[in-house]
Amino acid sequence: MMRVAVLSVHTSPLEQPGTGDAGGMNVYIVQTATRMARRGIEVEIFTRATSSDLPPVAELAPGVKVRHVVAGPFEGLGKEELPGQLCAFTAGVLRAEARHEPGHYDVVHSHYWLSGQVGWLARERWGVPLVHTAHTLAKVKNANLALRDTPEPRMRVIGEEQVVAEADMLVANTDVEAAELVKLYDADPAKVQVVPPGVDLDLFTPGDRDAARAALGLRPDDLVLTFVGRIQPLKAPDVLLHSAAELLRRAPGLRERLVVQVVGGPSGTGVKTPEELKRLAGELGITDVVRFLPPQGGEHLARVYRAADVVAVPSHNESFGLVALEAQACGTPVVAAAVGGLPVAVRDGVSGVLVDGHDPVAWARALESVVLHPAHREELAVNAVGHARRFSWDRTTDSLLAGYARARDVFREEVFA
Ligand code: UDP
């Protein structure tokens, strides 16, 4: 039987995504771990304990355990302080493994650079290959910063470079990310594997738009523009507010029908809280059209997507953008920034519209082109469902397992070289 140690230091797969440090990475880990377990693979996910109430081990799903590692104080430790706790975390991981027979795990898969640092040592100690998924890269993020956003520190860049050099296999979401790893981080192209992320096609299905609207207190003829995600500068929910204001300047008659829904919780630094966005809505004179909802999960989230005329993903950078796929799977076209993995997640002119840059005028035009042209919107909506169906977590899991097998070959070659 195969056993995989998954490292997720800074955020737990048990958390609700859409706020704080929990986002697409959490979804990715939960979806792939549960599918590996269904294929008879044992998965243990190591994450930092953030409350004294947490049991040392919890079952996420049959065959998937979450191990809570004590490393530093439970509460009040920010992500930026975690590098100081990596030694304690690594000690906890190594101790847990030492209770088993030698050779317990077959592969270690780290997510995000902090986990990569832990995986590096685990690889050495256990004699197993390290597979690493970066999820985001500091050099890419720093080259695409939102105005007034805080750049990622050099410490992270160096840490990422080290993990790239040590890992036996690097998993990239798209060809673009694979190229970034090679060009910016000097990764060996033979050690980079592109694994497209998936979407939960059982949960995110097209459905009755009016029923979804009724559940959310929206009217059938409202024009609903929706943002779903963590509220942080990189995700640029402010761009949607600016474009909505621009839309109203161009067509004041829309005011009665326009609704901008912002779904998600605060995260990180900068324009981070719904309060700051509320203030911006006030400055733009659109408070009456903007609604905020806390992070939603499961069927509630599917309803949010179905209720929207369009889902906007205006991010300054996005290594993939799961929200874009989820919205399309629900039959909602997406207007997205043409950055990072979004041109893969959205087919420009087919399942949605890609916009270059973040100019509110260009964004207002793109949003108008979808929401004010029902026949065109309908065509995009149909194609969106088809496009989303090309992705699935089962396929992601197949590719990851192929990546694990390649990583074992790479590892063996290196050890016996
Ligand atoms: N999400 C959620 N509830 C929310 C907002 C977001 O469950 O209210 C989830 C969303 O379904 C998606 C993930 O958070 O799967 C965000 O992933 P994405 O790749 O879009 O962005 P990331 O957070 O990784 O930057």
Coordinates of N, CA and C in Angstrom, one line a residue, residues 274-355:
P274 N -13.6 43.8 4.4 CA -14.8 44.3 3.8 C -15.0 45.8 4.2
E275 N -14.6 46.2 5.4 CA -14.8 47.6 5.8 C -14.2 48.6 4.8
E276 N -12.9 48.2 4.4 CA -12.3 49.1 3.5 C -13.0 49.2 2.1
L277 N -13.5 48.0 1.7 CA -14.2 48.0 0.5 C -15.6 48.7 0.6
K278 N -16.1 48.6 1.8 CA -17.4 49.4 2.1 C -17.1 50.9 2.0
R279 N -16.0 51.3 2.5 CA -15.6 52.7 2.4 C -15.4 53.1 0.9
L280 N -14.8 52.2 0.2 CA -14.6 52.5 -1.2 C -15.9 52.6 -2.0
A281 N -16.8 51.7 -1.6 CA -18.2 51.8 -2.2 C -18.8 53.1 -1.9
G282 N -18.6 53.6 -0.7 CA -19.2 54.9 -0.3 C -18.5 56.0 -1.1
E283 N -17.2 56.0 -1.2 CA -16.5 57.0 -2.0 C -17.0 57.0 -3.5
L284 N -17.3 55.9 -4.0 CA -17.7 55.8 -5.4 C -19.2 56.0 -5.6
G285 N -19.9 56.2 -4.4 CA -21.3 56.5 -4.5 C -22.2 55.3 -4.9
I286 N -21.7 54.1 -4.6 CA -22.4 52.9 -5.0 C -22.8 52.0 -3.8
T287 N -22.8 52.5 -2.6 CA -23.1 51.7 -1.4 C -24.5 51.0 -1.6
D288 N -25.4 51.6 -2.3 CA -26.7 51.0 -2.4 C -26.7 49.7 -3.3
V289 N -25.7 49.6 -4.1 CA -25.7 48.4 -5.0 C -24.8 47.3 -4.6
V290 N -24.0 47.5 -3.6 CA -23.0 46.5 -3.1 C -23.5 45.8 -1.9
R291 N -23.3 44.4 -2.0 CA -23.7 43.6 -0.9 C -22.5 42.7 -0.5
F292 N -22.3 42.5 0.8 CA -21.2 41.6 1.2 C -21.8 40.4 1.9
L293 N -21.2 39.2 1.5 CA -21.6 38.0 2.2 C -20.4 37.3 2.8
P294 N -20.5 36.7 4.0 CA -19.3 36.0 4.5 C -19.0 34.8 3.7
P295 N -17.8 34.2 3.9 CA -17.5 33.0 3.1 C -18.6 32.0 3.1
Q296 N -18.8 31.4 1.9 CA -19.9 30.4 1.7 C -19.3 29.1 1.4
G297 N -19.9 28.0 1.7 CA -19.4 26.7 1.4 C -20.5 25.9 0.7
G298 N -20.1 24.8 0.1 CA -21.0 23.8 -0.4 C -22.1 24.3 -1.3
E299 N -23.3 23.9 -1.1 CA -24.5 24.2 -1.9 C -24.7 25.8 -1.9
H300 N -24.4 26.4 -0.7 CA -24.6 27.9 -0.7 C -23.7 28.6 -1.7
L301 N -22.5 28.1 -1.8 CA -21.6 28.7 -2.8 C -22.1 28.4 -4.2
A302 N -22.5 27.2 -4.5 CA -23.0 26.9 -5.8 C -24.2 27.8 -6.2
R303 N -25.0 28.1 -5.2 CA -26.1 29.0 -5.4 C -25.7 30.5 -5.7
V304 N -24.6 30.9 -5.0 CA -24.0 32.2 -5.3 C -23.6 32.3 -6.8
Y305 N -22.9 31.3 -7.2 CA -22.5 31.3 -8.6 C -23.7 31.3 -9.6
R306 N -24.6 30.4 -9.3 CA -25.8 30.3 -10.2 C -26.6 31.6 -10.3
A307 N -26.6 32.3 -9.2 CA -27.4 33.5 -9.1 C -26.8 34.7 -9.9
A308 N -25.5 34.6 -10.3 CA -24.8 35.7 -10.9 C -25.0 35.7 -12.4
D309 N -25.1 36.9 -12.9 CA -25.0 37.1 -14.4 C -23.6 36.9 -14.8
V310 N -22.7 37.3 -14.0 CA -21.3 37.1 -14.4 C -20.5 37.1 -13.1
V311 N -19.4 36.3 -13.1 CA -18.5 36.2 -11.9 C -17.2 36.9 -12.4
A312 N -16.8 37.9 -11.6 CA -15.6 38.7 -12.0 C -14.4 38.2 -11.2
V313 N -13.3 37.9 -11.9 CA -12.0 37.5 -11.3 C -10.9 38.6 -11.7
P314 N -10.9 39.7 -11.0 CA -10.0 40.8 -11.5 C -8.6 40.7 -10.9
S315 N -8.2 39.6 -10.4 CA -6.9 39.4 -9.7 C -5.7 40.0 -10.5
H316 N -4.7 40.5 -9.7 CA -3.5 41.0 -10.3 C -2.6 39.8 -10.7
N317 N -2.7 38.8 -9.9 CA -2.1 37.5 -10.3 C -2.9 36.3 -9.8
E318 N -2.8 35.2 -10.5 CA -3.6 34.1 -10.0 C -2.9 32.9 -10.6
S319 N -2.4 31.9 -9.8 CA -1.6 30.8 -10.4 C -2.6 29.9 -11.2
F320 N -3.9 29.9 -10.8 CA -4.9 29.3 -11.6 C -6.2 30.0 -11.5
G321 N -6.9 29.9 -10.3 CA -8.2 30.6 -10.2 C -9.3 29.6 -10.2
L322 N -9.4 28.8 -9.1 CA -10.5 27.8 -9.0 C -11.9 28.4 -9.1
V323 N -12.0 29.6 -8.5 CA -13.3 30.3 -8.5 C -13.8 30.4 -10.0
A324 N -13.0 30.7 -10.9 CA -13.4 30.9 -12.3 C -14.0 29.6 -12.8
L325 N -13.3 28.4 -12.5 CA -13.8 27.1 -13.0 C -15.1 26.8 -12.3
E326 N -15.2 27.0 -11.0 CA -16.5 26.7 -10.3 C -17.7 27.5 -10.8
A327 N -17.4 28.8 -11.1 CA -18.5 29.6 -11.6 C -19.0 29.0 -13.0
Q328 N -18.0 28.7 -13.8 CA -18.4 28.2 -15.2 C -19.1 26.9 -15.1
A329 N -18.7 26.0 -14.1 CA -19.3 24.7 -14.0 C -20.8 24.9 -13.6
C330 N -21.1 26.1 -13.0 CA -22.5 26.4 -12.6 C -23.2 27.1 -13.7
G331 N -22.6 27.3 -14.8 CA -23.2 27.9 -16.0 C -23.2 29.4 -15.9
T332 N -22.2 30.0 -15.3 CA -22.0 31.4 -15.2 C -20.7 31.9 -15.9
P333 N -20.9 32.7 -16.9 CA -19.7 33.2 -17.6 C -18.8 34.0 -16.6
V334 N -17.5 34.1 -17.0 CA -16.5 34.7 -16.1 C -15.8 35.8 -16.9
V335 N -15.7 37.0 -16.2 CA -14.9 38.1 -16.8 C -13.6 38.1 -15.9
A336 N -12.5 37.8 -16.5 CA -11.3 37.6 -15.7 C -10.1 38.5 -16.2
A337 N -9.2 38.8 -15.4 CA -8.0 39.4 -15.8 C -7.1 38.4 -16.6
A338 N -6.5 38.9 -17.6 CA -5.7 37.9 -18.5 C -4.3 37.8 -17.8
V339 N -4.3 37.2 -16.6 CA -3.0 37.0 -15.9 C -2.9 35.5 -15.5
G340 N -1.6 35.1 -15.3 CA -1.3 33.8 -14.7 C -2.1 32.7 -15.4
G341 N -2.8 31.9 -14.6 CA -3.5 30.7 -15.1 C -4.9 31.0 -15.6
L342 N -5.3 32.3 -15.4 CA -6.7 32.6 -15.8 C -7.0 32.4 -17.3
P343 N -6.1 32.6 -18.2 CA -6.4 32.3 -19.6 C -6.5 30.8 -19.9
V344 N -6.2 30.0 -19.0 CA -6.4 28.5 -19.1 C -7.8 28.2 -18.5
A345 N -8.1 28.9 -17.3 CA -9.3 28.7 -16.6 C -10.5 29.2 -17.4
V346 N -10.3 30.3 -18.2 CA -11.4 30.9 -18.9 C -11.0 31.0 -20.4
R347 N -11.9 30.5 -21.3 CA -11.6 30.6 -22.7 C -12.2 31.9 -23.2
D348 N -11.3 32.8 -23.6 CA -11.6 34.2 -24.0 C -12.6 34.2 -25.2
G349 N -13.7 34.8 -25.0 CA -14.7 35.0 -26.1 C -15.6 33.7 -26.2
V350 N -15.2 32.7 -25.5 CA -16.0 31.4 -25.6 C -16.8 31.1 -24.3
S351 N -16.0 31.1 -23.2 CA -16.7 30.8 -21.9 C -16.7 32.0 -21.0
G352 N -16.2 33.1 -21.5 CA -16.1 34.3 -20.7 C -15.3 35.3 -21.5
V353 N -14.8 36.3 -20.8 CA -14.0 37.4 -21.4 C -12.8 37.6 -20.6
L354 N -11.6 37.8 -21.2 CA -10.4 38.1 -20.5 C -10.1 39.6 -20.8
V355 N -9.7 40.3 -19.7 CA -9.4 41.7 -19.9 C -7.9 41.9 -19.6

